[in-house]
mmCIF file with all atom_site columns, C-alpha atoms and ligand atoms in Angstrom:
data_model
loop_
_atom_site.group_PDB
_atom_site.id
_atom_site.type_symbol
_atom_site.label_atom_id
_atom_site.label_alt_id
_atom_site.label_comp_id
_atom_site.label_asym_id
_atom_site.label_entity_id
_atom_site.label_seq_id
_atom_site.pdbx_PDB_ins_code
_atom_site.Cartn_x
_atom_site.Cartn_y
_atom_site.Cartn_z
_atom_site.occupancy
_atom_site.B_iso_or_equiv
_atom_site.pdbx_formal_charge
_atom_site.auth_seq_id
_atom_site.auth_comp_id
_atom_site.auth_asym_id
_atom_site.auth_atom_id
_atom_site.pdbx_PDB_model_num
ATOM   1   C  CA  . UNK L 1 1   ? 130.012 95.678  125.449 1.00 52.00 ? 164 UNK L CA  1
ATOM   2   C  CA  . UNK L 1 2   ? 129.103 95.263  122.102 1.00 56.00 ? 165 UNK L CA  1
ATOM   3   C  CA  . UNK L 1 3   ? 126.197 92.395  121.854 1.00 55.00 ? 166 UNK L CA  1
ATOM   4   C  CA  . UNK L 1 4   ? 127.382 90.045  119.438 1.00 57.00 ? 167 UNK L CA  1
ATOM   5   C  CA  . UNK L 1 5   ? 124.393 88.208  119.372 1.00 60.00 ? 168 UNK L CA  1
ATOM   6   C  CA  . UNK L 1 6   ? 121.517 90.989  118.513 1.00 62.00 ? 169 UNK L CA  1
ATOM   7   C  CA  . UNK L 1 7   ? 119.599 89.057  115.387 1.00 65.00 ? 170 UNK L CA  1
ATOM   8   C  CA  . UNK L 1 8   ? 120.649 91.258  112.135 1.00 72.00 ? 171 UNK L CA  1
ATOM   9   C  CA  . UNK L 1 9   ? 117.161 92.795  111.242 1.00 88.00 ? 172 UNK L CA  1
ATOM   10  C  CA  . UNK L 1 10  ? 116.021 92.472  107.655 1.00 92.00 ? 173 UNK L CA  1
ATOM   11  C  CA  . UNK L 1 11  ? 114.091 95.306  105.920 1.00 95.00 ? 174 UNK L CA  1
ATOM   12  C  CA  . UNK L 1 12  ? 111.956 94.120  103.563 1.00 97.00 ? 175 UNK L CA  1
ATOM   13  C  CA  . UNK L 1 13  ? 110.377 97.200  101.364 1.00 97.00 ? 176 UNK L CA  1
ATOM   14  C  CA  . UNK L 1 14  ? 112.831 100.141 100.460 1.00 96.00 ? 177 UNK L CA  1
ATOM   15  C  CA  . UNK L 1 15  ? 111.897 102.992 98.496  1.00 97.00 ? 178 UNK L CA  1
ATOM   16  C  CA  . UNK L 1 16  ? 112.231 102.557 94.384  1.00 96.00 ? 179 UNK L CA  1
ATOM   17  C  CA  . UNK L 1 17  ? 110.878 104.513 91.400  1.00 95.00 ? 180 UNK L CA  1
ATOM   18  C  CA  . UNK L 1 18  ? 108.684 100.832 90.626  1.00 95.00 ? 181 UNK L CA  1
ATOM   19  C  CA  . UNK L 1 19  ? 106.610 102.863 93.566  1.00 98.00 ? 182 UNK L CA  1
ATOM   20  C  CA  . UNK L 1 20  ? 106.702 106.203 92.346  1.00 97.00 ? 183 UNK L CA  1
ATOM   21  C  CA  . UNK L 1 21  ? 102.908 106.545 90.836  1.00 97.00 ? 184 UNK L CA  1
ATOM   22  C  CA  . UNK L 1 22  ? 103.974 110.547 89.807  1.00 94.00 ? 185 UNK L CA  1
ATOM   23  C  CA  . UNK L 1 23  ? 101.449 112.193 92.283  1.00 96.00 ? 186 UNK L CA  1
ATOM   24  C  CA  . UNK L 1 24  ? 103.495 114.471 94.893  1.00 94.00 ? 187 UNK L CA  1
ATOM   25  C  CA  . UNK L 1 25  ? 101.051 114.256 97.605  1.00 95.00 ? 188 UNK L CA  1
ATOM   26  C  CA  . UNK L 1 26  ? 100.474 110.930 97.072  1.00 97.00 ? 189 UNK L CA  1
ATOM   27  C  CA  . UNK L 1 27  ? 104.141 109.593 96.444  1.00 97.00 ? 190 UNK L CA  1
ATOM   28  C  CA  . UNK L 1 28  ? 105.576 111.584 99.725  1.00 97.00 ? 191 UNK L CA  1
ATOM   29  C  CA  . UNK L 1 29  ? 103.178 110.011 101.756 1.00 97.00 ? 192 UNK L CA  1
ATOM   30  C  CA  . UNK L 1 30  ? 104.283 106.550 100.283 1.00 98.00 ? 193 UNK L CA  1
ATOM   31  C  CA  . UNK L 1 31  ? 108.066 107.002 100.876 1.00 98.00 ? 194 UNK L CA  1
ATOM   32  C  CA  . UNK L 1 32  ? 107.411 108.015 104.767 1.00 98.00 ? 195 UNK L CA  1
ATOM   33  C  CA  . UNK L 1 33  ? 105.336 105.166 105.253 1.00 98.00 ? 196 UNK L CA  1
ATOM   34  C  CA  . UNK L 1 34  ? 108.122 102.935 103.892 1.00 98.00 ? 197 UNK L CA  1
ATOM   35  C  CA  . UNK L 1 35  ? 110.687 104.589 105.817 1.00 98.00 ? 198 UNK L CA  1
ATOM   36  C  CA  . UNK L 1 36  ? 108.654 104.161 109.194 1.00 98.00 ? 199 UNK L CA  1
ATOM   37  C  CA  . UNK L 1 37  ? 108.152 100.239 108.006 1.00 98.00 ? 200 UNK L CA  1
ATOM   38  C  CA  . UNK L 1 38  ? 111.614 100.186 108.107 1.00 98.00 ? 201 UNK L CA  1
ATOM   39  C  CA  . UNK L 1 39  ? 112.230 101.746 111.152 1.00 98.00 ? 202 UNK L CA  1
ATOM   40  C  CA  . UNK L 1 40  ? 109.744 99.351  112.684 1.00 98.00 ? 203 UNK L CA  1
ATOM   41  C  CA  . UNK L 1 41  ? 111.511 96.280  111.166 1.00 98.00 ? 204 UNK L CA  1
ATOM   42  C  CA  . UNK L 1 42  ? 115.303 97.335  112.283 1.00 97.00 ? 205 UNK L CA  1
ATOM   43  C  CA  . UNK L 1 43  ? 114.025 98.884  115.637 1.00 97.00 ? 206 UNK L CA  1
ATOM   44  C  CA  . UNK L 1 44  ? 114.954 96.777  118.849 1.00 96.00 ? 207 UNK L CA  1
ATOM   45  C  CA  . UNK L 1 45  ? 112.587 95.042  121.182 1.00 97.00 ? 208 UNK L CA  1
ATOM   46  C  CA  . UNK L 1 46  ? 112.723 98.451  123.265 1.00 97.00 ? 209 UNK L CA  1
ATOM   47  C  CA  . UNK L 1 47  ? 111.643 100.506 120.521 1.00 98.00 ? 210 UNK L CA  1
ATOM   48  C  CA  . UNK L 1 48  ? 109.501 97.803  118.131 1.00 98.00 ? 211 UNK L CA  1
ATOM   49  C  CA  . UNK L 1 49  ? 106.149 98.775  119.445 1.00 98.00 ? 212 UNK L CA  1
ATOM   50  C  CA  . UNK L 1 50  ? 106.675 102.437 119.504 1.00 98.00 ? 213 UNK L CA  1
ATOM   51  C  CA  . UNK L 1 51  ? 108.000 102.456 115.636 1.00 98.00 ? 214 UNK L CA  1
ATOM   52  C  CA  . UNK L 1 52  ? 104.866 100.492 114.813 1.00 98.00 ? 215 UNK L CA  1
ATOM   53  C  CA  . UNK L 1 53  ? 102.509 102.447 116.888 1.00 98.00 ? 216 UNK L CA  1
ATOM   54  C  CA  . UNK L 1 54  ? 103.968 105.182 114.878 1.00 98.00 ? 217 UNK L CA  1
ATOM   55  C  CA  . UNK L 1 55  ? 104.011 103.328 111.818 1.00 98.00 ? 218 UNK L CA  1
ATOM   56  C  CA  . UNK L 1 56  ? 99.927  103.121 112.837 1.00 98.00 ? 219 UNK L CA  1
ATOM   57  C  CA  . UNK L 1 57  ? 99.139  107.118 113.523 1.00 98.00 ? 220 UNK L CA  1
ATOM   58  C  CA  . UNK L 1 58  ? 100.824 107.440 109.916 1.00 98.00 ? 221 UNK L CA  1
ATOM   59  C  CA  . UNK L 1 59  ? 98.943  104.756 108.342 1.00 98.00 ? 222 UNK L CA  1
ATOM   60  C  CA  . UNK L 1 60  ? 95.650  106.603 109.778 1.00 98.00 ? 223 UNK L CA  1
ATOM   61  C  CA  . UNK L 1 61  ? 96.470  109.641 108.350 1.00 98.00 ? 224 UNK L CA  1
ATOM   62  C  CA  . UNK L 1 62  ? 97.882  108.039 104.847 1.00 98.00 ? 225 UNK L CA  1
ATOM   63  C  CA  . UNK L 1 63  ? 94.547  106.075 104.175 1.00 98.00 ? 226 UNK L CA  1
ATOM   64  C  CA  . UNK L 1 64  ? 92.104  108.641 105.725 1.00 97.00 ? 227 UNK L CA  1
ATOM   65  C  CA  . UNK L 1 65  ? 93.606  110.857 103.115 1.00 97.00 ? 228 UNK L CA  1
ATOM   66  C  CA  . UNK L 1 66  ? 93.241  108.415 100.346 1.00 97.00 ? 229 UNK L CA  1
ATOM   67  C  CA  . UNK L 1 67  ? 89.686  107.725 101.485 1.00 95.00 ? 230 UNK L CA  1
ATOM   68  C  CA  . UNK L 1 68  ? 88.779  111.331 101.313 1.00 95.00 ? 231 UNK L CA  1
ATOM   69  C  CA  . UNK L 1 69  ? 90.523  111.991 97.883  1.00 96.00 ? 232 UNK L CA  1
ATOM   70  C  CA  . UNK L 1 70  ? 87.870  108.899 96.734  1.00 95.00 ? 233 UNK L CA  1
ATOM   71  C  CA  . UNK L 1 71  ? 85.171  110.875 98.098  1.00 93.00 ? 234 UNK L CA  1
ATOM   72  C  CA  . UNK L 1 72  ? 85.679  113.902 96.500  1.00 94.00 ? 235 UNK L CA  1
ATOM   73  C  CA  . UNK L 1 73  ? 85.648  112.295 93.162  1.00 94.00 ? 236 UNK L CA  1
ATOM   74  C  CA  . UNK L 1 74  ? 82.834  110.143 93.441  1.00 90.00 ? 237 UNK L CA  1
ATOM   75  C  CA  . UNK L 1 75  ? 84.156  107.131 94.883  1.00 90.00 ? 238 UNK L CA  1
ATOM   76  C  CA  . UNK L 1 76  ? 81.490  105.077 96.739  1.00 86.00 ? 239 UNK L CA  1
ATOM   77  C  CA  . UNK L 1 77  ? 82.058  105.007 100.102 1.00 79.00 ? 240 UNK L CA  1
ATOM   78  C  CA  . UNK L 1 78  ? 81.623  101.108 100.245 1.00 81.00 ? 241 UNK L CA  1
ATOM   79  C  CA  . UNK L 1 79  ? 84.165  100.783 97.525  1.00 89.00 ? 242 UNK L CA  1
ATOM   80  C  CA  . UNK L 1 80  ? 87.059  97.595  97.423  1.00 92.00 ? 243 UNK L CA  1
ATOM   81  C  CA  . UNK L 1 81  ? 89.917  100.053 97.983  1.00 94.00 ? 244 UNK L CA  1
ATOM   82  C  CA  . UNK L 1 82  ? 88.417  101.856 101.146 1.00 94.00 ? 245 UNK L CA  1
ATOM   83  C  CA  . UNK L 1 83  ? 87.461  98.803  102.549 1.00 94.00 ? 246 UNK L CA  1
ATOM   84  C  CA  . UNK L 1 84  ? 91.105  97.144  102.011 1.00 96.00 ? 247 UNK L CA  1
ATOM   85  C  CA  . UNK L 1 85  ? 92.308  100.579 104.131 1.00 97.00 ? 248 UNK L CA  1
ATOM   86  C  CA  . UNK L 1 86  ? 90.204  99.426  106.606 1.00 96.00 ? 249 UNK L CA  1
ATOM   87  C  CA  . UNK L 1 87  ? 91.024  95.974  107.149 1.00 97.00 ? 250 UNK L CA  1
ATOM   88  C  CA  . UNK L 1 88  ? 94.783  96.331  106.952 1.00 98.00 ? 251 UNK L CA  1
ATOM   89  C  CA  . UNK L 1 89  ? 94.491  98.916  109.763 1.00 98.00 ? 252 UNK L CA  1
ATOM   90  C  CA  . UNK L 1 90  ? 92.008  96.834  111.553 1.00 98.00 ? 253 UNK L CA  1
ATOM   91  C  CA  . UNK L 1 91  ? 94.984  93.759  111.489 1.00 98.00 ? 254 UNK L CA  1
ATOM   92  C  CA  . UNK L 1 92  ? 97.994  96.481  112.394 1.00 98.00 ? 255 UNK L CA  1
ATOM   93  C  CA  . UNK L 1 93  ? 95.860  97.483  115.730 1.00 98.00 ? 256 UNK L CA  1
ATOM   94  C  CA  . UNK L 1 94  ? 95.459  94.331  116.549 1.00 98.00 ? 257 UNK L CA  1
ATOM   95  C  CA  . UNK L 1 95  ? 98.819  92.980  116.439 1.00 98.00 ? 258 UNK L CA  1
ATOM   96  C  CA  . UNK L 1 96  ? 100.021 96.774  118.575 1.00 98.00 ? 259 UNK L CA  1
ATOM   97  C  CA  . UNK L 1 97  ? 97.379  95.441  121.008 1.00 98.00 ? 260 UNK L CA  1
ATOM   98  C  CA  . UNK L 1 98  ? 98.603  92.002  121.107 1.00 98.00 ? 261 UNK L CA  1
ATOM   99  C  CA  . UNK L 1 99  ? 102.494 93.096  121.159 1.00 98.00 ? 262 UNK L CA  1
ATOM   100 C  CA  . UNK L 1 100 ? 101.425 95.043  124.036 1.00 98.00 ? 263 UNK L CA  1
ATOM   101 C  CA  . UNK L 1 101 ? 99.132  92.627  126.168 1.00 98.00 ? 264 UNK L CA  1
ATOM   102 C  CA  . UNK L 1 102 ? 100.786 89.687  125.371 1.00 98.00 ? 265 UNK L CA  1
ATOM   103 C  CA  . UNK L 1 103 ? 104.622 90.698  124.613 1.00 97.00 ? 266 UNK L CA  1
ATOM   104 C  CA  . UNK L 1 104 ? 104.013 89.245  121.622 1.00 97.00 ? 267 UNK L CA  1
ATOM   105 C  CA  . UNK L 1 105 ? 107.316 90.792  119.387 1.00 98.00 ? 268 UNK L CA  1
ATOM   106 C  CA  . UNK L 1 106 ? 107.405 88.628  116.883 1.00 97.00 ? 269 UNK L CA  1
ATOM   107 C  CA  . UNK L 1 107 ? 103.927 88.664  115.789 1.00 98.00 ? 270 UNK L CA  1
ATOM   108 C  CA  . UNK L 1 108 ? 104.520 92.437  115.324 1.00 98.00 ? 271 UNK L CA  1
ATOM   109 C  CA  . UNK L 1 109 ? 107.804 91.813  113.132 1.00 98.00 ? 272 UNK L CA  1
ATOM   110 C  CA  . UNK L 1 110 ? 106.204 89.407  110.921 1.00 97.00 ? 273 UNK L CA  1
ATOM   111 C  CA  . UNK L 1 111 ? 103.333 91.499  110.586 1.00 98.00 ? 274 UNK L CA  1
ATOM   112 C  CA  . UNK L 1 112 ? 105.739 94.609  109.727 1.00 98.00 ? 275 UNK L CA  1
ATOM   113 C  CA  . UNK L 1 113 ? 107.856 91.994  107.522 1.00 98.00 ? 276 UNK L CA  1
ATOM   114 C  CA  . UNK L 1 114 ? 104.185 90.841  105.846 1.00 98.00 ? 277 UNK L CA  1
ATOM   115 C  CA  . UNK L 1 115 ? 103.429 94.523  105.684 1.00 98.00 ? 278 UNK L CA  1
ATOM   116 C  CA  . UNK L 1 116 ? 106.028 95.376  103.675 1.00 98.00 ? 279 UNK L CA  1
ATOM   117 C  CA  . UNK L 1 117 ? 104.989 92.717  100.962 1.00 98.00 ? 280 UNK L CA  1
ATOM   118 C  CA  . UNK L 1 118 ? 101.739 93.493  100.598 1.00 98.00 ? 281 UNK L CA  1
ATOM   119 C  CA  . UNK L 1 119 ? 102.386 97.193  100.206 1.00 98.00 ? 282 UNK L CA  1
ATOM   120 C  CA  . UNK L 1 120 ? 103.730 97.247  96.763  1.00 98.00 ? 283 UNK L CA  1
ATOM   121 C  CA  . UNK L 1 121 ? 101.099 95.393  95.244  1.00 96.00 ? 284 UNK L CA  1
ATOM   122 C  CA  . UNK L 1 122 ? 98.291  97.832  96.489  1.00 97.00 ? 285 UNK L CA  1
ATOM   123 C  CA  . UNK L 1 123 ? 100.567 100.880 95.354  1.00 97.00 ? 286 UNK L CA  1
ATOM   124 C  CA  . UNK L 1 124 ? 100.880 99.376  92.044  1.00 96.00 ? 287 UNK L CA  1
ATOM   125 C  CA  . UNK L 1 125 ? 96.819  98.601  91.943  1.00 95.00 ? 288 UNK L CA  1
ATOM   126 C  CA  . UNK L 1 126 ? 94.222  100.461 94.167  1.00 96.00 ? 289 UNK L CA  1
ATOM   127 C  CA  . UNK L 1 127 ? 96.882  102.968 94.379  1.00 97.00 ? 290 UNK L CA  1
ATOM   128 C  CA  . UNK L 1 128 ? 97.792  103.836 90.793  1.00 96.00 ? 291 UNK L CA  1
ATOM   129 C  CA  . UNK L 1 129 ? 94.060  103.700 89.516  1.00 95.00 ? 292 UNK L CA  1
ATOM   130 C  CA  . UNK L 1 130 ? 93.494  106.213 91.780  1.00 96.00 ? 293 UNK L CA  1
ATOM   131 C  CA  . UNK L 1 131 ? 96.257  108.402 91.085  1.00 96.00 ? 294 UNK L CA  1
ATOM   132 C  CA  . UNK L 1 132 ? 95.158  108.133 87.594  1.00 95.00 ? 295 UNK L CA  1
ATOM   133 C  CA  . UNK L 1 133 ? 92.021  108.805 88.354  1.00 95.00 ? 296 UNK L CA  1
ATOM   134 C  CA  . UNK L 1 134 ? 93.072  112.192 90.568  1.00 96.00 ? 297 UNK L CA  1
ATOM   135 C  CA  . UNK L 1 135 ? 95.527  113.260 87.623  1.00 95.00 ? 298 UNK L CA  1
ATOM   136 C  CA  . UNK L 1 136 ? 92.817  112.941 85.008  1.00 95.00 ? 299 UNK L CA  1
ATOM   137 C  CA  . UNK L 1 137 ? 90.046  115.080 86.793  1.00 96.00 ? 300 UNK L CA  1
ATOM   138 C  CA  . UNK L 1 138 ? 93.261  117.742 88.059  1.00 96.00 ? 301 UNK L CA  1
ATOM   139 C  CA  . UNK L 1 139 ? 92.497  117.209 91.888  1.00 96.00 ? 302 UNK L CA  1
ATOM   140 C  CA  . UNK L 1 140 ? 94.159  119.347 94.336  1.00 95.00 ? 303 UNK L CA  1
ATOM   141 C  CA  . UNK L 1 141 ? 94.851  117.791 97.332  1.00 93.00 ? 304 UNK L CA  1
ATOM   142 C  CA  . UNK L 1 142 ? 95.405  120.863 99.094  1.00 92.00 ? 305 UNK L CA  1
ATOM   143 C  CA  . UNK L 1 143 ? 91.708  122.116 98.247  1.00 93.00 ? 306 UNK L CA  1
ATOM   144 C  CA  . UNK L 1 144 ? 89.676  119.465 96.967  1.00 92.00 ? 307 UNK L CA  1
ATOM   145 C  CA  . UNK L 1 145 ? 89.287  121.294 94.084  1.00 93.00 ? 308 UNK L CA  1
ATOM   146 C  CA  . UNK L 1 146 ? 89.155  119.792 90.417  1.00 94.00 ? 309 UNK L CA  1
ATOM   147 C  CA  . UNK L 1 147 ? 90.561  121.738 87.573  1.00 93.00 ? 310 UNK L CA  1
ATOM   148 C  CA  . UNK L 1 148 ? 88.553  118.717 85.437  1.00 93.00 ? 311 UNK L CA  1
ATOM   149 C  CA  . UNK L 1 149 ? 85.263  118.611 86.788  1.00 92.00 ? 312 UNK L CA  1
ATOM   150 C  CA  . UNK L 1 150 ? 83.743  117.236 83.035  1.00 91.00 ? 313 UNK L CA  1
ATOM   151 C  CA  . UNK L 1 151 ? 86.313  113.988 83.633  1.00 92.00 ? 314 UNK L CA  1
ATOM   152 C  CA  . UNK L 1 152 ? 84.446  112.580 86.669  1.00 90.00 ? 315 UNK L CA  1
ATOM   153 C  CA  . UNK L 1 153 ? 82.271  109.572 86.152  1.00 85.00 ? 316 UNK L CA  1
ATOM   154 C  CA  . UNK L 1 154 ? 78.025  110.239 85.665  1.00 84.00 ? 317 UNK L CA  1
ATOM   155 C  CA  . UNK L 1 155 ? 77.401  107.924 88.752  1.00 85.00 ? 318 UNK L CA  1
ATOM   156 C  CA  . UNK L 1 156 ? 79.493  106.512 91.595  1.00 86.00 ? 319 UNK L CA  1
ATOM   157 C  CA  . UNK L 1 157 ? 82.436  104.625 91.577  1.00 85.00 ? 320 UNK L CA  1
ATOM   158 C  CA  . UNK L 1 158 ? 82.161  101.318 93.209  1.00 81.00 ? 321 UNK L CA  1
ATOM   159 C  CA  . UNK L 1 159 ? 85.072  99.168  92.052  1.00 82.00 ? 322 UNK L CA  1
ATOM   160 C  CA  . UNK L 1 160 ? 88.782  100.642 92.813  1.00 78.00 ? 323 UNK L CA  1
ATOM   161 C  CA  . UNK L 1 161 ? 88.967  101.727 89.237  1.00 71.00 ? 324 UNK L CA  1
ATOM   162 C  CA  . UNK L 1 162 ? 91.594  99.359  88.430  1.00 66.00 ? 325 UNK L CA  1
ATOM   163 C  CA  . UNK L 1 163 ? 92.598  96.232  86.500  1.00 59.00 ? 326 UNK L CA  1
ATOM   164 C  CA  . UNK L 1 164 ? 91.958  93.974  89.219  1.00 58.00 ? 327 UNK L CA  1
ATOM   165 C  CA  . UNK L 1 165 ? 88.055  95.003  90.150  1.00 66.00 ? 328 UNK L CA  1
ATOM   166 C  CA  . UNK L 1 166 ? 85.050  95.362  87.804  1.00 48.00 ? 329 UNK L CA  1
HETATM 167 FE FE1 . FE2 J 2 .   ? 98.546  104.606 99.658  1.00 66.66 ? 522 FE2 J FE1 1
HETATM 168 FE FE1 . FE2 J 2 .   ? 95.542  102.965 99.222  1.00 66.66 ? 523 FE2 J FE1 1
#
Protein backbone atom coordinates (compact mmCIF):
# COMPACT_ATOMS: atom_id res chain seq x y z
CA UNK A 1 0.00 0.00 0.00
CA UNK A 2 1.05 3.15 -1.07
CA UNK A 3 1.60 5.56 2.19
CA UNK A 4 -0.31 8.51 1.53
CA UNK A 5 0.90 10.23 4.34
CA UNK A 6 4.97 10.11 3.92
CA UNK A 7 5.83 14.13 4.45
CA UNK A 8 6.94 15.36 0.74
CA UNK A 9 10.73 16.07 1.39
CA UNK A 10 12.06 19.42 0.27
CA UNK A 11 15.58 19.77 -1.22
CA UNK A 12 16.94 22.81 -0.57
CA UNK A 13 20.42 23.32 -2.67
CA UNK A 14 20.47 21.91 -6.35
CA UNK A 15 23.27 22.21 -8.56
CA UNK A 16 23.49 25.70 -10.78
CA UNK A 17 26.25 27.40 -12.79
CA UNK A 18 25.85 30.50 -9.76
CA UNK A 19 28.17 27.51 -8.11
CA UNK A 20 30.34 26.69 -10.80
CA UNK A 21 33.76 28.62 -9.60
CA UNK A 22 35.55 27.07 -13.15
CA UNK A 23 38.06 24.76 -11.26
CA UNK A 24 37.39 20.95 -12.36
CA UNK A 25 38.67 19.43 -9.29
CA UNK A 26 37.19 21.77 -7.29
CA UNK A 27 33.65 22.15 -9.01
CA UNK A 28 33.17 18.08 -9.21
CA UNK A 29 33.71 17.83 -5.75
CA UNK A 30 31.01 20.62 -5.18
CA UNK A 31 28.25 19.02 -7.35
CA UNK A 32 28.68 15.46 -5.40
CA UNK A 33 28.47 17.07 -2.23
CA UNK A 34 25.20 18.72 -3.32
CA UNK A 35 23.87 15.68 -4.73
CA UNK A 36 24.59 13.63 -1.41
CA UNK A 37 22.80 16.81 0.53
CA UNK A 38 20.07 15.96 -1.42
CA UNK A 39 20.00 12.50 -1.01
CA UNK A 40 20.20 13.11 2.71
CA UNK A 41 17.24 15.58 2.63
CA UNK A 42 14.74 13.23 0.40
CA UNK A 43 16.07 9.97 2.10
CA UNK A 44 13.50 8.27 4.57
CA UNK A 45 13.86 7.85 8.28
CA UNK A 46 15.46 4.30 7.35
CA UNK A 47 18.03 5.68 5.25
CA UNK A 48 18.47 9.57 6.78
CA UNK A 49 21.42 8.76 8.91
CA UNK A 50 23.23 6.63 6.48
CA UNK A 51 22.91 9.46 3.54
CA UNK A 52 24.29 11.90 6.09
CA UNK A 53 26.93 9.72 7.48
CA UNK A 54 27.82 9.55 3.90
CA UNK A 55 27.21 13.02 3.27
CA UNK A 56 30.06 13.25 6.36
CA UNK A 57 32.98 10.74 4.85
CA UNK A 58 32.51 13.11 1.67
CA UNK A 59 32.62 16.26 3.49
CA UNK A 60 36.03 14.87 5.14
CA UNK A 61 37.50 14.22 2.07
CA UNK A 62 36.06 17.59 0.24
CA UNK A 63 37.56 19.96 2.99
CA UNK A 64 40.74 17.90 3.78
CA UNK A 65 41.39 18.49 0.15
CA UNK A 66 40.68 22.13 0.26
CA UNK A 67 42.81 22.39 3.39
CA UNK A 68 45.73 20.82 1.71
CA UNK A 69 45.40 22.85 -1.60
CA UNK A 70 45.78 26.05 1.14
CA UNK A 71 48.82 24.51 2.33
CA UNK A 72 50.55 24.07 -0.64
CA UNK A 73 50.20 27.65 -1.53
CA UNK A 74 51.02 29.23 1.55
CA UNK A 75 47.91 29.36 3.34
CA UNK A 76 48.39 29.56 7.15
CA UNK A 77 47.31 26.74 8.72
CA UNK A 78 45.25 28.80 11.35
CA UNK A 79 43.57 30.60 8.53
CA UNK A 80 39.42 31.71 8.65
CA UNK A 81 38.60 29.28 5.83
CA UNK A 82 40.29 26.10 7.41
CA UNK A 83 38.92 26.81 10.54
CA UNK A 84 35.19 27.29 9.07
CA UNK A 85 35.97 23.45 7.52
CA UNK A 86 36.45 22.54 10.81
CA UNK A 87 33.63 23.75 12.66
CA UNK A 88 30.97 22.85 10.12
CA UNK A 89 32.26 19.25 10.33
CA UNK A 90 32.60 19.48 14.01
CA UNK A 91 28.44 20.49 14.03
CA UNK A 92 27.60 17.60 11.16
CA UNK A 93 29.27 14.85 13.67
CA UNK A 94 27.52 15.96 16.22
CA UNK A 95 24.12 15.99 14.97
CA UNK A 96 25.11 11.95 13.22
CA UNK A 97 25.91 11.30 16.90
CA UNK A 98 22.86 12.77 18.26
CA UNK A 99 20.50 11.24 15.35
CA UNK A 100 22.00 8.11 16.43
CA UNK A 101 21.92 8.20 20.39
CA UNK A 102 19.00 10.03 20.70
CA UNK A 103 16.78 9.22 17.42
CA UNK A 104 16.90 12.57 16.98
CA UNK A 105 15.68 12.80 12.89
CA UNK A 106 14.75 15.97 12.72
CA UNK A 107 17.66 17.64 14.14
CA UNK A 108 19.57 15.87 11.31
CA UNK A 109 17.04 17.22 8.53
CA UNK A 110 17.21 20.68 9.66
CA UNK A 111 20.77 20.50 9.94
CA UNK A 112 20.95 18.98 6.22
CA UNK A 113 18.11 21.68 5.29
CA UNK A 114 20.55 24.51 7.20
CA UNK A 115 23.40 22.85 5.39
CA UNK A 116 22.27 23.42 2.24
CA UNK A 117 21.94 27.29 2.91
CA UNK A 118 24.99 27.92 4.17
CA UNK A 119 26.81 26.11 1.40
CA UNK A 120 26.42 28.57 -1.33
CA UNK A 121 27.60 31.41 0.46
CA UNK A 122 31.03 29.75 1.37
CA UNK A 123 31.32 28.51 -2.39
CA UNK A 124 30.76 31.93 -3.52
CA UNK A 125 33.45 33.37 -0.73
CA UNK A 126 36.19 31.17 0.94
CA UNK A 127 35.62 29.04 -1.99
CA UNK A 128 36.08 31.29 -5.02
CA UNK A 129 39.11 33.26 -3.45
CA UNK A 130 40.68 30.21 -3.34
CA UNK A 131 39.99 28.96 -6.64
CA UNK A 132 41.30 32.20 -7.77
CA UNK A 133 44.00 31.95 -5.89
CA UNK A 134 44.85 28.10 -7.28
CA UNK A 135 44.12 29.35 -10.98
CA UNK A 136 46.49 32.28 -10.65
CA UNK A 137 49.62 30.33 -9.28
CA UNK A 138 48.52 27.13 -12.04
CA UNK A 139 48.11 24.48 -9.16
CA UNK A 140 47.68 20.96 -10.04
CA UNK A 141 45.67 19.20 -7.87
CA UNK A 142 46.79 15.99 -9.03
CA UNK A 143 50.56 16.87 -8.05
CA UNK A 144 50.75 19.80 -6.01
CA UNK A 145 52.68 21.26 -8.45
CA UNK A 146 52.53 25.07 -9.52
CA UNK A 147 53.13 26.02 -13.07
CA UNK A 148 53.23 29.83 -11.30
CA UNK A 149 55.47 29.55 -8.55
CA UNK A 150 56.48 33.69 -8.92
CA UNK A 151 52.41 34.34 -8.19
CA UNK A 152 52.46 33.06 -4.58
CA UNK A 153 52.41 35.59 -1.82
CA UNK A 154 56.19 36.61 0.02
CA UNK A 155 54.71 35.49 3.46
CA UNK A 156 51.73 33.44 4.63
CA UNK A 157 48.31 33.78 4.00
CA UNK A 158 46.22 34.29 7.01
CA UNK A 159 42.87 35.70 5.92
CA UNK A 160 40.75 33.44 3.29
CA UNK A 161 41.91 35.72 0.56
CA UNK A 162 38.58 37.03 -0.04
CA UNK A 163 36.25 40.04 0.13
CA UNK A 164 34.89 39.18 3.35
CA UNK A 165 38.37 38.78 5.56
CA UNK A 166 41.33 41.19 5.81
FE1 LIG B 1 34.38 23.49 -1.00
FE1 LIG C 1 35.79 25.42 1.49
Amino acid sequence: MIDTLAPAREITLEWSDDLALDLDFMDDTHREFVDLLAATESADDSQVLACFEELITHTEGHFGSEDQWMKDTHFSSSNCHAMQHDVVLQVMREGLKRGREQGDLKLVRQMAHEIGIWFPQHAQTMDAALAQHLRGVGYDAATGKLSHPEALPAGEIHGCGGDSCS
